[in-house]
Amino acid sequence: IAPTALEADGWDTGLMVLGTQKAQEVVRREGLAVFMIMKEGEGFKTWMSPQFKTFLVSDKN
C-alpha cells in the first residue's frame, strides 16, 4: 500500500526482482505495508508485513 499507484508499482517491481527473503528484509527496514503471495511447490504461501496488518479489519462484533 502506497500513497500513489506509481510508487506502489515501483516497489512491487523492485521487490519482485529481489526475491522473497531479501524483499521481506527491505519491507521491514523501510516500514512498508506489503502483502506477498509466493508460489511454493504445488500451492501458495502468503506473508504480510506488520504495517499491512494495520489495514485489516475484523468482522467480529
mmCIF file of N, CA and C in Angstrom:
data_model
loop_
_atom_site.group_PDB
_atom_site.id
_atom_site.type_symbol
_atom_site.label_atom_id
_atom_site.label_comp_id
_atom_site.label_asym_id
_atom_site.label_seq_id
_atom_site.Cartn_x
_atom_site.Cartn_y
_atom_site.Cartn_z
ATOM 1 N N ILE A 1 0.865 -1.163 0.000
ATOM 2 C CA ILE A 1 0.000 0.000 0.000
ATOM 3 C C ILE A 1 0.908 1.220 0.000
ATOM 4 N N ALA A 2 0.651 2.132 -0.931
ATOM 5 C CA ALA A 2 1.490 3.327 -1.059
ATOM 6 C C ALA A 2 0.604 4.536 -1.354
ATOM 7 N N PRO A 3 1.149 5.725 -1.173
ATOM 8 C CA PRO A 3 0.362 6.940 -1.424
ATOM 9 C C PRO A 3 -0.115 7.082 -2.875
ATOM 10 N N THR A 4 0.671 6.553 -3.822
ATOM 11 C CA THR A 4 0.285 6.649 -5.233
ATOM 12 C C THR A 4 0.462 5.294 -5.914
ATOM 13 N N ALA A 5 -0.251 5.112 -7.007
ATOM 14 C CA ALA A 5 -0.123 3.876 -7.783
ATOM 15 C C ALA A 5 1.286 3.758 -8.363
ATOM 16 N N LEU A 6 1.856 4.871 -8.755
ATOM 17 C CA LEU A 6 3.208 4.870 -9.321
ATOM 18 C C LEU A 6 4.227 4.368 -8.296
ATOM 19 N N GLU A 7 4.111 4.837 -7.055
ATOM 20 C CA GLU A 7 5.029 4.394 -6.003
ATOM 21 C C GLU A 7 4.823 2.911 -5.690
ATOM 22 N N ALA A 8 3.575 2.476 -5.610
ATOM 23 C CA ALA A 8 3.285 1.062 -5.342
ATOM 24 C C ALA A 8 3.848 0.182 -6.453
ATOM 25 N N ASP A 9 3.700 0.614 -7.694
ATOM 26 C CA ASP A 9 4.210 -0.157 -8.828
ATOM 27 C C ASP A 9 5.733 -0.242 -8.793
ATOM 28 N N GLY A 10 6.376 0.845 -8.441
ATOM 29 C CA GLY A 10 7.835 0.841 -8.345
ATOM 30 C C GLY A 10 8.331 -0.119 -7.273
ATOM 31 N N TRP A 11 7.709 -0.075 -6.094
ATOM 32 C CA TRP A 11 8.085 -1.001 -5.022
ATOM 33 C C TRP A 11 7.817 -2.440 -5.441
ATOM 34 N N ASP A 12 6.667 -2.671 -6.061
ATOM 35 C CA ASP A 12 6.306 -4.031 -6.490
ATOM 36 C C ASP A 12 7.372 -4.613 -7.412
ATOM 37 N N THR A 13 7.752 -3.855 -8.402
ATOM 38 C CA THR A 13 8.756 -4.329 -9.357
ATOM 39 C C THR A 13 10.092 -4.592 -8.665
ATOM 40 N N GLY A 14 10.522 -3.665 -7.854
ATOM 41 C CA GLY A 14 11.796 -3.821 -7.160
ATOM 42 C C GLY A 14 11.810 -5.013 -6.220
ATOM 43 N N LEU A 15 10.732 -5.210 -5.474
ATOM 44 C CA LEU A 15 10.671 -6.319 -4.525
ATOM 45 C C LEU A 15 10.632 -7.665 -5.238
ATOM 46 N N MET A 16 9.936 -7.734 -6.369
ATOM 47 C CA MET A 16 9.871 -8.991 -7.116
ATOM 48 C C MET A 16 11.252 -9.396 -7.625
ATOM 49 N N VAL A 17 12.041 -8.437 -8.044
ATOM 50 C CA VAL A 17 13.382 -8.711 -8.555
ATOM 51 C C VAL A 17 14.295 -9.246 -7.445
ATOM 52 N N LEU A 18 14.083 -8.788 -6.218
ATOM 53 C CA LEU A 18 14.943 -9.189 -5.098
ATOM 54 C C LEU A 18 14.737 -10.628 -4.645
ATOM 55 N N GLY A 19 13.545 -11.153 -4.835
ATOM 56 C CA GLY A 19 13.225 -12.466 -4.292
ATOM 57 C C GLY A 19 12.637 -12.323 -2.894
ATOM 58 N N THR A 20 12.032 -13.387 -2.411
ATOM 59 C CA THR A 20 11.259 -13.338 -1.173
ATOM 60 C C THR A 20 12.063 -12.881 0.036
ATOM 61 N N GLN A 21 13.156 -13.539 0.321
ATOM 62 C CA GLN A 21 13.930 -13.250 1.541
ATOM 63 C C GLN A 21 14.421 -11.809 1.584
ATOM 64 N N LYS A 22 15.088 -11.379 0.526
ATOM 65 C CA LYS A 22 15.622 -10.017 0.502
ATOM 66 C C LYS A 22 14.504 -8.988 0.451
ATOM 67 N N ALA A 23 13.420 -9.301 -0.258
ATOM 68 C CA ALA A 23 12.290 -8.380 -0.327
ATOM 69 C C ALA A 23 11.694 -8.160 1.060
ATOM 70 N N GLN A 24 11.541 -9.227 1.836
ATOM 71 C CA GLN A 24 11.000 -9.089 3.187
ATOM 72 C C GLN A 24 11.929 -8.255 4.066
ATOM 73 N N GLU A 25 13.226 -8.400 3.894
ATOM 74 C CA GLU A 25 14.181 -7.580 4.646
ATOM 75 C C GLU A 25 13.999 -6.101 4.316
ATOM 76 N N VAL A 26 13.857 -5.787 3.030
ATOM 77 C CA VAL A 26 13.661 -4.400 2.606
ATOM 78 C C VAL A 26 12.334 -3.866 3.146
ATOM 79 N N VAL A 27 11.294 -4.665 3.055
ATOM 80 C CA VAL A 27 9.973 -4.256 3.548
ATOM 81 C C VAL A 27 10.054 -3.904 5.032
ATOM 82 N N ARG A 28 10.698 -4.757 5.808
ATOM 83 C CA ARG A 28 10.836 -4.497 7.253
ATOM 84 C C ARG A 28 11.662 -3.236 7.508
ATOM 85 N N ARG A 29 12.781 -3.117 6.812
ATOM 86 C CA ARG A 29 13.673 -1.969 7.010
ATOM 87 C C ARG A 29 12.994 -0.651 6.641
ATOM 88 N N GLU A 30 12.209 -0.666 5.561
ATOM 89 C CA GLU A 30 11.565 0.557 5.080
ATOM 90 C C GLU A 30 10.194 0.807 5.714
ATOM 91 N N GLY A 31 9.688 -0.162 6.474
ATOM 92 C CA GLY A 31 8.383 0.002 7.126
ATOM 93 C C GLY A 31 7.226 0.033 6.143
ATOM 94 N N LEU A 32 7.295 -0.788 5.098
ATOM 95 C CA LEU A 32 6.266 -0.797 4.056
ATOM 96 C C LEU A 32 5.081 -1.683 4.433
ATOM 97 N N ALA A 33 3.913 -1.315 3.957
ATOM 98 C CA ALA A 33 2.707 -2.131 4.125
ATOM 99 C C ALA A 33 2.594 -3.040 2.906
ATOM 100 N N VAL A 34 2.936 -4.330 3.090
ATOM 101 C CA VAL A 34 3.035 -5.255 1.959
ATOM 102 C C VAL A 34 2.362 -6.583 2.279
ATOM 103 N N PHE A 35 1.645 -7.124 1.293
ATOM 104 C CA PHE A 35 1.084 -8.472 1.349
ATOM 105 C C PHE A 35 1.690 -9.234 0.187
ATOM 106 N N MET A 36 2.367 -10.343 0.478
ATOM 107 C CA MET A 36 3.026 -11.139 -0.561
ATOM 108 C C MET A 36 2.331 -12.483 -0.728
ATOM 109 N N ILE A 37 2.255 -12.930 -1.973
ATOM 110 C CA ILE A 37 1.778 -14.272 -2.305
ATOM 111 C C ILE A 37 2.898 -14.938 -3.088
ATOM 112 N N MET A 38 3.426 -16.036 -2.537
ATOM 113 C CA MET A 38 4.549 -16.725 -3.160
ATOM 114 C C MET A 38 4.151 -18.135 -3.563
ATOM 115 N N LYS A 39 4.605 -18.567 -4.737
ATOM 116 C CA LYS A 39 4.384 -19.947 -5.178
ATOM 117 C C LYS A 39 5.315 -20.845 -4.387
ATOM 118 N N GLU A 40 4.765 -21.919 -3.853
ATOM 119 C CA GLU A 40 5.562 -22.881 -3.093
ATOM 120 C C GLU A 40 5.096 -24.281 -3.456
ATOM 121 N N GLY A 41 5.925 -24.996 -4.217
ATOM 122 C CA GLY A 41 5.537 -26.328 -4.665
ATOM 123 C C GLY A 41 4.309 -26.242 -5.552
ATOM 124 N N GLU A 42 3.289 -27.002 -5.191
ATOM 125 C CA GLU A 42 2.036 -27.008 -5.952
ATOM 126 C C GLU A 42 1.034 -25.979 -5.438
ATOM 127 N N GLY A 43 1.391 -25.266 -4.375
ATOM 128 C CA GLY A 43 0.459 -24.315 -3.775
ATOM 129 C C GLY A 43 1.064 -22.928 -3.638
ATOM 130 N N PHE A 44 0.489 -22.177 -2.723
ATOM 131 C CA PHE A 44 0.925 -20.810 -2.488
ATOM 132 C C PHE A 44 1.089 -20.565 -1.000
ATOM 133 N N LYS A 45 1.928 -19.599 -0.671
ATOM 134 C CA LYS A 45 2.182 -19.200 0.703
ATOM 135 C C LYS A 45 2.006 -17.687 0.756
ATOM 136 N N THR A 46 1.483 -17.171 1.865
ATOM 137 C CA THR A 46 1.301 -15.727 1.995
ATOM 138 C C THR A 46 2.128 -15.186 3.151
ATOM 139 N N TRP A 47 2.409 -13.910 3.081
ATOM 140 C CA TRP A 47 3.132 -13.200 4.137
ATOM 141 C C TRP A 47 2.673 -11.763 4.122
ATOM 142 N N MET A 48 2.503 -11.165 5.303
ATOM 143 C CA MET A 48 2.160 -9.749 5.365
ATOM 144 C C MET A 48 3.038 -9.051 6.393
ATOM 145 N N SER A 49 3.393 -7.830 6.078
ATOM 146 C CA SER A 49 4.218 -7.045 6.990
ATOM 147 C C SER A 49 3.353 -6.536 8.139
ATOM 148 N N PRO A 50 3.981 -6.205 9.266
ATOM 149 C CA PRO A 50 3.212 -5.647 10.386
ATOM 150 C C PRO A 50 2.435 -4.391 9.979
ATOM 151 N N GLN A 51 3.007 -3.570 9.105
ATOM 152 C CA GLN A 51 2.321 -2.357 8.663
ATOM 153 C C GLN A 51 1.082 -2.687 7.842
ATOM 154 N N PHE A 52 1.126 -3.755 7.061
ATOM 155 C CA PHE A 52 -0.046 -4.156 6.282
ATOM 156 C C PHE A 52 -1.171 -4.579 7.211
ATOM 157 N N LYS A 53 -0.831 -5.264 8.297
ATOM 158 C CA LYS A 53 -1.842 -5.765 9.235
ATOM 159 C C LYS A 53 -2.693 -4.642 9.814
ATOM 160 N N THR A 54 -2.160 -3.430 9.870
ATOM 161 C CA THR A 54 -2.936 -2.309 10.417
ATOM 162 C C THR A 54 -4.105 -1.933 9.513
ATOM 163 N N PHE A 55 -4.097 -2.373 8.265
ATOM 164 C CA PHE A 55 -5.182 -2.082 7.332
ATOM 165 C C PHE A 55 -6.301 -3.119 7.384
ATOM 166 N N LEU A 56 -6.084 -4.225 8.081
ATOM 167 C CA LEU A 56 -7.082 -5.289 8.165
ATOM 168 C C LEU A 56 -8.170 -4.919 9.164
ATOM 169 N N VAL A 57 -9.377 -5.320 8.852
ATOM 170 C CA VAL A 57 -10.491 -5.105 9.776
ATOM 171 C C VAL A 57 -11.092 -6.453 10.137
ATOM 172 N N SER A 58 -11.669 -6.517 11.294
ATOM 173 C CA SER A 58 -12.291 -7.750 11.762
ATOM 174 C C SER A 58 -13.796 -7.625 11.629
ATOM 175 N N ASP A 59 -14.447 -8.728 11.284
ATOM 176 C CA ASP A 59 -15.908 -8.699 11.211
ATOM 177 C C ASP A 59 -16.534 -9.169 12.516
ATOM 178 N N LYS A 60 -15.707 -9.343 13.546
ATOM 179 C CA LYS A 60 -16.215 -9.754 14.856
ATOM 180 C C LYS A 60 -16.897 -8.567 15.525
ATOM 181 N N ASN A 61 -17.987 -8.837 16.207
ATOM 182 C CA ASN A 61 -18.706 -7.761 16.911
ATOM 183 C C ASN A 61 -18.221 -7.621 18.318
#
